[in-house]
Coordinates of C-alpha atoms and ligand atoms in Angstrom, one line a residue:
X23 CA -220.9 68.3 240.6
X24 CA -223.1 65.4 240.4
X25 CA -224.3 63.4 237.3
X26 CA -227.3 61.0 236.4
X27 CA -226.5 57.4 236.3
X28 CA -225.0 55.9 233.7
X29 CA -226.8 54.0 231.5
X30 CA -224.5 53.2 228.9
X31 CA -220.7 52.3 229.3
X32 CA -217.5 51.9 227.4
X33 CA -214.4 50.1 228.5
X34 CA -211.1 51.3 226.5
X35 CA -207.9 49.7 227.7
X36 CA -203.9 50.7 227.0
X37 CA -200.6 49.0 228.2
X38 CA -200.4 44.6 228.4
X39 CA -202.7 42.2 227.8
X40 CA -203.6 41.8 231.6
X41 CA -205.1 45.3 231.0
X42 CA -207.1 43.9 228.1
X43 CA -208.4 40.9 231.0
X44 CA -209.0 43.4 233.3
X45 CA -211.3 45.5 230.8
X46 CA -213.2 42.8 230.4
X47 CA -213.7 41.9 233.5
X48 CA -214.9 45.6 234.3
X49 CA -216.9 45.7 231.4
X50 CA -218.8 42.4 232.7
X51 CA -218.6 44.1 236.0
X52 CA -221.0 47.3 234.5
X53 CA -223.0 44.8 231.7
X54 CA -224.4 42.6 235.3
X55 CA -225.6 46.1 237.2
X56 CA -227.7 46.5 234.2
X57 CA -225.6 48.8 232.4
X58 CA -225.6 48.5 228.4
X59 CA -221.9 48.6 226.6
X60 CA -222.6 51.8 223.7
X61 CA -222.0 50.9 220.5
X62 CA -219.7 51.4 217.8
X63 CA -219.3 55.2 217.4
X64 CA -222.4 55.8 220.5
X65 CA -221.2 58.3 222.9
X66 CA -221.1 56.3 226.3
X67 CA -222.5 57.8 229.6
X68 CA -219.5 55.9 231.5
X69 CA -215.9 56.0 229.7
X70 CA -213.6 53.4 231.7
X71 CA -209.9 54.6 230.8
X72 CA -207.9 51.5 231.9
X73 CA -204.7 52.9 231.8
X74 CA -200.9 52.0 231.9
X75 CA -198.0 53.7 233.4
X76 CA -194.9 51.5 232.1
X77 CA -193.3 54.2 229.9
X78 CA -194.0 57.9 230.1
X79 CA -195.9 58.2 227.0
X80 CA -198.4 55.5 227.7
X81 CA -199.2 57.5 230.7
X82 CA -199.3 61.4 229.2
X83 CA -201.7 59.3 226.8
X84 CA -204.8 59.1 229.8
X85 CA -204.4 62.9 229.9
X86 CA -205.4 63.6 226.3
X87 CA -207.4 61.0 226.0
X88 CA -209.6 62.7 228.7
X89 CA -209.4 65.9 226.8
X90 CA -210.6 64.1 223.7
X91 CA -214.0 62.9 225.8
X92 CA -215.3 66.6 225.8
X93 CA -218.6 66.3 223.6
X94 CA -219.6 68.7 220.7
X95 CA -222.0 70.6 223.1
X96 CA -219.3 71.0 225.9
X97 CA -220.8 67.5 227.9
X98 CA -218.5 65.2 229.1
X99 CA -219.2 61.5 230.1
X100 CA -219.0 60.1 233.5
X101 CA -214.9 59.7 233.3
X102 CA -213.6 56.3 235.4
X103 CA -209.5 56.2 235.1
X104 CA -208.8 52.6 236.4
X105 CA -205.4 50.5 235.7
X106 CA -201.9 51.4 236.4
X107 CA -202.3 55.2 236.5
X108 CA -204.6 55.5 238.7
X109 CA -202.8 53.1 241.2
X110 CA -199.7 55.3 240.4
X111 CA -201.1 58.4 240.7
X112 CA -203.8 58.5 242.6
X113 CA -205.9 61.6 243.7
X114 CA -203.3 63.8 241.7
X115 CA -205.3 62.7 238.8
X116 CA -208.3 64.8 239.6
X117 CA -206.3 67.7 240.2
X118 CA -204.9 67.4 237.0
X119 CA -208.3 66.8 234.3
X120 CA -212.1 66.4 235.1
X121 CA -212.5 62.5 236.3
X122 CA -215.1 60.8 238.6
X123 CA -213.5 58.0 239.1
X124 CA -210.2 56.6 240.0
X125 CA -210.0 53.0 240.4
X126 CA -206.8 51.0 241.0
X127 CA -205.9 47.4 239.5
X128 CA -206.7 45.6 242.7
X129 CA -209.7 47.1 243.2
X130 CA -211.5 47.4 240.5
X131 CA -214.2 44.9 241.5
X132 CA -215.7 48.2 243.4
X133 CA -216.2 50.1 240.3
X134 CA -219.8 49.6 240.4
X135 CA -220.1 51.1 244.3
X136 CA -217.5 54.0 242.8
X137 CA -219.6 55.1 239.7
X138 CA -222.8 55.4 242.0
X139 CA -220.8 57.4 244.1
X140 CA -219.4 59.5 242.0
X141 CA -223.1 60.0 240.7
X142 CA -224.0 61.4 244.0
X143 CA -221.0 62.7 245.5
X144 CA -218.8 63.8 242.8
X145 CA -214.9 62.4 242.9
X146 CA -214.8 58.5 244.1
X147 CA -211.5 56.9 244.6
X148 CA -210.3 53.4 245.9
X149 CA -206.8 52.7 245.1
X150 CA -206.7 49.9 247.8
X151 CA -204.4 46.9 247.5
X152 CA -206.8 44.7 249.7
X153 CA -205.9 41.1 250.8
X154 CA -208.8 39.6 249.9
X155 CA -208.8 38.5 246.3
X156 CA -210.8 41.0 244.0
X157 CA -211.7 37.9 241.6
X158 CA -213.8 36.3 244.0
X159 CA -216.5 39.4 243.3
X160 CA -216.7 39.6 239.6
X161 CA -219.1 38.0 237.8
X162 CA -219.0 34.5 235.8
X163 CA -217.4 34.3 232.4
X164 CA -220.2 34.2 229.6
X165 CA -219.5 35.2 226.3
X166 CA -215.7 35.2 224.9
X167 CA -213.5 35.4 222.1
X168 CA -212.1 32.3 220.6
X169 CA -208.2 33.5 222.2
X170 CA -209.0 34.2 225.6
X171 CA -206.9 36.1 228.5
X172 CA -206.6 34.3 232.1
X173 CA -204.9 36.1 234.8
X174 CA -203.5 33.7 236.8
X175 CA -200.5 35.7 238.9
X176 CA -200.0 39.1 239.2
X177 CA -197.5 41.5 240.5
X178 CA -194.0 41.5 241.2
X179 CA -191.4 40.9 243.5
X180 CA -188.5 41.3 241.3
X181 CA -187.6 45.1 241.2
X182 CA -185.8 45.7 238.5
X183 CA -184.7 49.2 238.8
X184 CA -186.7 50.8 235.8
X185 CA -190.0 49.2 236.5
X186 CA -193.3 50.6 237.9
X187 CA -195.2 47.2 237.8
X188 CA -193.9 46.4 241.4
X189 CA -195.3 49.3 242.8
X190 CA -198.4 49.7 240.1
X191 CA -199.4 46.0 240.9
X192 CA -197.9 45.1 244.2
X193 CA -196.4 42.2 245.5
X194 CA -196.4 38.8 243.8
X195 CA -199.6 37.0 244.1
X196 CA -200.8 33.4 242.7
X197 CA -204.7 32.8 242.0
X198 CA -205.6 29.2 243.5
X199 CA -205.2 26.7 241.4
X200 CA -209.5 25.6 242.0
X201 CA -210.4 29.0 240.9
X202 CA -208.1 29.1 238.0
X203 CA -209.4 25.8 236.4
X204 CA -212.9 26.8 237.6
X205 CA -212.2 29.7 235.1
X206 CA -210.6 27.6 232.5
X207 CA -213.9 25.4 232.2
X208 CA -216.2 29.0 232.4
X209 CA -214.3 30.3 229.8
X210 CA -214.1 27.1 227.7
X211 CA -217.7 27.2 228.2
X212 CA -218.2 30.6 227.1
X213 CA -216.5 30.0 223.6
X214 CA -212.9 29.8 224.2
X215 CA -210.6 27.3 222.1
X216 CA -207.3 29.2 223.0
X217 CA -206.5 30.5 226.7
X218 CA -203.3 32.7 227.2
X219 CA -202.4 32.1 230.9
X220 CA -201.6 35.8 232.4
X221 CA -199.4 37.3 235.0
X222 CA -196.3 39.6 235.7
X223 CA -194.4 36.8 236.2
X224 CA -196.4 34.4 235.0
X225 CA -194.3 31.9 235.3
X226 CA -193.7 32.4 239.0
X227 CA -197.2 31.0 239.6
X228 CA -197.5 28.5 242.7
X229 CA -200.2 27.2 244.9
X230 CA -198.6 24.7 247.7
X231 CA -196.0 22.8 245.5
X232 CA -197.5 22.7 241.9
X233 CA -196.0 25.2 239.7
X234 CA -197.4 26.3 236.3
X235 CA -196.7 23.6 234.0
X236 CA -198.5 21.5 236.6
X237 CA -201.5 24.1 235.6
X238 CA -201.3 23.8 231.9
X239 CA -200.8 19.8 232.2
X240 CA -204.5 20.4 233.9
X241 CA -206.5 22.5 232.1
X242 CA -204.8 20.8 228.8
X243 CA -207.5 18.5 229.9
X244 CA -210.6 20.7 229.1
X245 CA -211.4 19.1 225.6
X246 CA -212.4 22.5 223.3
X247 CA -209.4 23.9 224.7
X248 CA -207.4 23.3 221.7
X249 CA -204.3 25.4 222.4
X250 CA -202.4 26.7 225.6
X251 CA -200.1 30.0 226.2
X252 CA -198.8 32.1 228.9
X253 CA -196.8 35.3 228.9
X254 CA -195.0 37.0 230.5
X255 CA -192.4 35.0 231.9
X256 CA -189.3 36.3 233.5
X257 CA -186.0 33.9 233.2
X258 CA -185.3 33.3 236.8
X259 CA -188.4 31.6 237.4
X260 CA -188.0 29.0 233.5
X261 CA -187.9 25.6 235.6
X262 CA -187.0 22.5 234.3
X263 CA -190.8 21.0 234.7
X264 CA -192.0 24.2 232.7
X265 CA -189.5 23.5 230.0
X266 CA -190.4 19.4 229.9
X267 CA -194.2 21.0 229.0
X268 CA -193.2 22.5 226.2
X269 CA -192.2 18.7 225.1
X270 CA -195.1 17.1 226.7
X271 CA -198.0 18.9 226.4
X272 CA -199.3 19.0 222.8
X273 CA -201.7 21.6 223.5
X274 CA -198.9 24.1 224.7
X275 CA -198.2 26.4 221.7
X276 CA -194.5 26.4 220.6
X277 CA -194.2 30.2 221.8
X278 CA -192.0 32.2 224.8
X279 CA -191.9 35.4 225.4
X280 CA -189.1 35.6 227.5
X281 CA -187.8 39.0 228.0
X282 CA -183.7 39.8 228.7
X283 CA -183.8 44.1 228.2
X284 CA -180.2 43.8 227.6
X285 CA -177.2 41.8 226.4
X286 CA -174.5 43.3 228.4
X287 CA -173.9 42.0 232.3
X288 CA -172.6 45.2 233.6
X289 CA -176.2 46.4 232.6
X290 CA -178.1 43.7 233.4
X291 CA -176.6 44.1 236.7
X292 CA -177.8 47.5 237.1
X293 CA -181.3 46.7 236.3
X294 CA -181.2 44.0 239.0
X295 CA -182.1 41.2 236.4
X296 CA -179.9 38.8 238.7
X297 CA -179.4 36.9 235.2
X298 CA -176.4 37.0 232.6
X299 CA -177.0 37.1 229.2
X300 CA -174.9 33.6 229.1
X301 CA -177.4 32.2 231.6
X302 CA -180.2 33.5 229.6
X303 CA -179.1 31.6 226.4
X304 CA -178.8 28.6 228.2
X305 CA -182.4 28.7 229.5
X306 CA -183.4 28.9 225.3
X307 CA -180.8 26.2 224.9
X308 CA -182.7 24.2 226.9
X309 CA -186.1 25.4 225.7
X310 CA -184.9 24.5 221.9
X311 CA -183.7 21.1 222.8
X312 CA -187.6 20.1 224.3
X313 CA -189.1 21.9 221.7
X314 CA -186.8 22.5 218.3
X315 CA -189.6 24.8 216.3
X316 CA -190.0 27.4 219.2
X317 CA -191.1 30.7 218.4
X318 CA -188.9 33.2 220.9
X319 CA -190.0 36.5 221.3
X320 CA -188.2 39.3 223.8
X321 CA -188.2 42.8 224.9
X322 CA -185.3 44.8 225.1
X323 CA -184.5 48.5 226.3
X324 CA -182.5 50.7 224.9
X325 CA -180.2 53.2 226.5
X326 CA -180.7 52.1 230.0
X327 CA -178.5 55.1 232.5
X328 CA -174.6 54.7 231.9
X329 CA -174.8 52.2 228.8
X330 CA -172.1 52.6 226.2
X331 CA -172.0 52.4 223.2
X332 CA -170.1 48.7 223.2
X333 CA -172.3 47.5 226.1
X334 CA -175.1 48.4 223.4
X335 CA -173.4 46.0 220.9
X336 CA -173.8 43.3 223.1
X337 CA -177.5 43.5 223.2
X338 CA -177.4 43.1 219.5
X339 CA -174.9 40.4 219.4
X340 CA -177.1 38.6 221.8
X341 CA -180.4 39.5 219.2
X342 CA -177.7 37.5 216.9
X343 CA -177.8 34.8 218.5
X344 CA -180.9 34.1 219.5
X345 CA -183.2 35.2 216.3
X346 CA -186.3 36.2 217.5
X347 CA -189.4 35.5 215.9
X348 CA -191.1 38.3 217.4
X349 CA -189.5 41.1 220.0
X350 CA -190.7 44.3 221.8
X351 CA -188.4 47.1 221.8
X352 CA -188.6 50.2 223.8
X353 CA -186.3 53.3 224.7
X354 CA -185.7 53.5 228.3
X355 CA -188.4 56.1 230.3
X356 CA -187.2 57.1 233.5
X357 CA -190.1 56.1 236.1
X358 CA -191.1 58.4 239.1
X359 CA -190.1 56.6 242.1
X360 CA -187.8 53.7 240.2
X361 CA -184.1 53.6 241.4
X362 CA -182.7 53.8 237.8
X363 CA -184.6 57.2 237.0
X364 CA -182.2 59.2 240.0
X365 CA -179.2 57.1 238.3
X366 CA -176.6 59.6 236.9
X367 CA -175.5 58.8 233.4
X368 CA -178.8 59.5 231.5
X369 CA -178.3 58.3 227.8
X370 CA -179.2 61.4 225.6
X371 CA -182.6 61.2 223.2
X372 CA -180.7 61.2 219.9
X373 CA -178.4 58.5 221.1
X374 CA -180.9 56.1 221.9
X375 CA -182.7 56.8 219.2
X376 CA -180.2 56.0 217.1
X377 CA -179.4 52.5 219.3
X378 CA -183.3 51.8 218.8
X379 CA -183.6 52.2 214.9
X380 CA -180.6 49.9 214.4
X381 CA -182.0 47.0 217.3
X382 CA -185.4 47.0 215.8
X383 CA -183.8 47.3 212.2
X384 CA -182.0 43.7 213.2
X385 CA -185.3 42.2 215.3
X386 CA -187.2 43.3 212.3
X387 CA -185.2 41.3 209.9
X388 CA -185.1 38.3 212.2
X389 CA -188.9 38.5 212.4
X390 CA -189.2 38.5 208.8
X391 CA -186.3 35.6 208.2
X392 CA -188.8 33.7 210.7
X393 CA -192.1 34.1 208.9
X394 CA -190.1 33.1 205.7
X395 CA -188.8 30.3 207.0
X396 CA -193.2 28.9 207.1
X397 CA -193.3 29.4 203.7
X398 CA -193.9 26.1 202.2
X399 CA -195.6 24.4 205.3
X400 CA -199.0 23.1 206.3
X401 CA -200.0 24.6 209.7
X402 CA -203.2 24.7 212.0
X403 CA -204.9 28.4 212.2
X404 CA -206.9 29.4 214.9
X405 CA -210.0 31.1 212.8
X406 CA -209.9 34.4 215.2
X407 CA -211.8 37.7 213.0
X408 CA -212.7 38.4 209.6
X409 CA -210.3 39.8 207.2
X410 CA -210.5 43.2 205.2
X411 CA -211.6 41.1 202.0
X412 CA -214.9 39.5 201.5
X413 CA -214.5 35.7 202.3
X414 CA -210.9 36.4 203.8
X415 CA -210.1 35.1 207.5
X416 CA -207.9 36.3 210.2
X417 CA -205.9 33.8 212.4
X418 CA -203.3 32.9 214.1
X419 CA -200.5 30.4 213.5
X420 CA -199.0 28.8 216.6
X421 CA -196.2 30.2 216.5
X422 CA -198.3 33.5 217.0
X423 CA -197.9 34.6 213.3
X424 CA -201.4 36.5 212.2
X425 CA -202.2 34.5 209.1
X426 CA -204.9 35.6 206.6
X427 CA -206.8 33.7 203.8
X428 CA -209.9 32.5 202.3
X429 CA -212.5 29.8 203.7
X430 CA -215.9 29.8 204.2
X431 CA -215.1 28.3 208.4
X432 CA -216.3 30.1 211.3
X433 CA -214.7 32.4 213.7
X434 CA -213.0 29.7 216.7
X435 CA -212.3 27.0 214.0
X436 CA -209.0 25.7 213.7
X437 CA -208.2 24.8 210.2
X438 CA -205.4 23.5 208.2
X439 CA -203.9 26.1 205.6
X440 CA -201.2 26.0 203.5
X441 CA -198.8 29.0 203.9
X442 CA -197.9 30.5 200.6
X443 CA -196.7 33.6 201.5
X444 CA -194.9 36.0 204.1
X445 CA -194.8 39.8 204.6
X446 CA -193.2 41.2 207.9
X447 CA -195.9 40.8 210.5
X448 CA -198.1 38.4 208.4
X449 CA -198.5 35.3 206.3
X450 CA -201.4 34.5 203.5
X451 CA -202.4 31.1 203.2
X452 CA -204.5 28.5 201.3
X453 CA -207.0 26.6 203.5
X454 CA -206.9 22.3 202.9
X455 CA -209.1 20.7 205.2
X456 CA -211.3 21.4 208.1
X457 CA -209.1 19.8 211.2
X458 CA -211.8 20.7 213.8
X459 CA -215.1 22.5 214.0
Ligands
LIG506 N1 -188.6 52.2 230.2 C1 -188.7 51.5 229.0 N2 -189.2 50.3 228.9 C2 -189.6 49.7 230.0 N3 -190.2 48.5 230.2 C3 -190.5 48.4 231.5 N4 -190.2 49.5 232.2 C4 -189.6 50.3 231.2 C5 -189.1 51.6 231.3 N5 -189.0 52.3 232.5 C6 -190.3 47.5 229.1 C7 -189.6 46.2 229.5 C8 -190.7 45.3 229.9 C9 -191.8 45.7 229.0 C10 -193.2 45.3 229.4 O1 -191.7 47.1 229.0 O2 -188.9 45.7 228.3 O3 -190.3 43.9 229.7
LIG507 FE1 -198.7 48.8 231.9 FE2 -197.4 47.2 233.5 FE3 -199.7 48.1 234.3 FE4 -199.6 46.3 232.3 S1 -199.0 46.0 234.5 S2 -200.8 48.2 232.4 S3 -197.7 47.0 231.3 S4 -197.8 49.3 233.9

């Protein structure tokens, strides 16, 4: 069946903050064919679902979430399912709920062509992985947030047994280094004070023989970019010259999210991590010596096929150890077509639900020994939202704590505040003086 052409459009994303990037991007994508984004509670004629597949239950999500976009009068919006479902799934999509569109991660600069196809032709899909670099064809950066996503790598050659990404995203792939500080300067243009450099394996990035840190030492240069991030990073990739930034470059925020999954070496073994947990601790050792107040943040699965009980205590002996400021905790999902899902020893629901309360109980308390710890100290705030109170601000420490308090700066200042108190997840503070407008 064929449907008018959109007019209106709205982007909703799921799953990591490259899918965040990526929803932008496609949402600049629609805004420069002339399409207008709907507003606040407006019923769009387009709904981009930009889904991810990582664990089961982000993917059943797309599935009633399509359901949900049914109208009152039995309409539906034009339906586009882009991101890591689609690329997974495919066509099987449109056999299983009423879509239009299925667009892949890599190919999502076509959206446009798709929609108007869709509008003629009904179903449009283009779940390519083409050579030629997608980023080239979107549009230039214009108005962003004050924290702004850059993709810089994406994929993954790594294969670690549970994981879709390899397969969702493809093989490892660098952006040039022109194009990534070209973007840097757009988006520093465009409003940004904070850039989060993006990719699978972030810190895997290359282009000839400059490696990442070489990247942030360069667009550490761009003078309203205040502050500097990047996530994810896998451990096998931590080299020394990334470490040293984390001493040298003031602008790189003392953050790193470096993931382990699991503190036992039979288990690591099995997920093809090809790192021990001893090898992991001495990559923070190293990390803590160039930069002492690091924030270190992880994620961690639970109940991975065949782990015991004990090989379970390691994990958290590990947690221990480390005390992370921030950590993301899942129970294991088999994946379709991931080596670990046809593994025999499938740990039973209860059992790692069970392992999963106790892991996030200790995280949890580590988190909020960590937040405690700022109590006390002057610390700059990135000036990101407003705050449920009148006259309150939202922001963020840099050690990635949300911190919330009163001041009459704008969004994308950076002021100095005074924490004065912790919670769990957040810290109230008392601004002192404006650092930087
Ligand atoms: N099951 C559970 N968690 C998973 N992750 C990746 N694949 C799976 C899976 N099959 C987790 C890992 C990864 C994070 C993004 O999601 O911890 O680092
Ligand atoms: Fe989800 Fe991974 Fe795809 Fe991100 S890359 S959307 S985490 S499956």
């Amino acid at each position: 069946m064929t449907k008018p052409d959109p007019k209106t459009f709205a982007v909703k994303s799921y799953g990591c903050q490259m899918n965040v990037y990526d929803g932008e991007r496609m949402a600049e994508l629609l805004a420069a064919e002339g399409l207008r984004a709907a507003g606040e509670g407006e019923a769009a004629d387009l709904v981009v679902l930009n889904t991810c597949h990582i664990r089961e239950k982000a993917t059943e999500k797309v599935y009633s979430e399509i359901g949900r976009l049914k109208r009152p009068d039995g309409s539906r919006p034009m339906v586009a399912v882009a991101g890591c479902v689609a690329q997974a799934e495919g066509a099987e999509i449109a056999r299983r709920a009423r879509v239009d569109v299925v667009v892949g991660p890599q190919a999502y600069h076509n959206l446009p062509a798709l929609v108007a196809k869709a509008a003629k032709d009904g179903l449009a899909l283009d779940t390519g992985m083409p050579a030629a670099s997608k980023f080239g064809a979107l549009p230039a950066r214009r108005r962003v947030a004050p924290s702004a996503f850059l993709t810089v790598q994406e994929g993954c050659d790594k294969f670690c047994t549970y994981c879709v990404v390899p397969y969702t995203r493809g093989a490892e792939v660098s952006r040039p280094w022109a194009a990534i500080v070209d973007e840097a300067k757009a988006l520093a243009d465009a409003g940004a004070r904070e850039i989060t450099l993006l990719g699978q394996n972030v810190n895997a990035w290359r282009d000839d023989k400059r490696g990442l840190h070489d990247l942030i030492e360069a667009i550490a240069l761009i003078p309203v970019i205040a502050r500097i991030r990047y996530t994810t990073s896998h451990p096998n990739d931590m080299t020394d010259g990334l470490i040293a930034a984390h001493r040298d470059v003031a602008k790189l925020m003392p953050y790193l999210h470096l993931p382990v999954q699991a503190g036992s070496d039979r288990v690591l073994k099995a997920m093809n991590r090809s790192h021990s947990a001893a090898s992991y601790l001495k990559i923070l050792d190293k990390v803590r010596a160039a930069r002492p107040d690091i924030a270190l943040s992880g994620d961690f699965i639970v109940g991975f096929p065949g782990e015991t009980g004990a090989e379970f205590e390691e994990t958290l002996k590990l947690v221990d150890e480390v005390r992370y400021a921030q950590a993301f905790s899942f129970k294991y999902s088999p994946r379709p077509g991931t080596p670990a899902a046809d593994m025999a020893d499938q740990v039973a629901p209860e059992l790692m639900d069970a392992r999963l309360q106790r892991l996030q109980a200790r995280l949890n308390a580590h988190q909020a020994e960590f937040n405690a710890a700022t109590v006390g100290r002057r610390t700059e705030v990135l000036v990101e939202r407003q705050g449920r109170k009148p006259g309150q601000m939202l922001g963020k420490s840099p050690w990635l704590q949300s911190v919330h308090f009163e001041t009459d700066a704008r969004i994308g200042d950076i002021v100095e505040v005074g924490i004065a108190a912790a919670g769990p997840n957040s810290l109230s503070g008392v601004e002192r003086v404006s650092v930087a407008a």
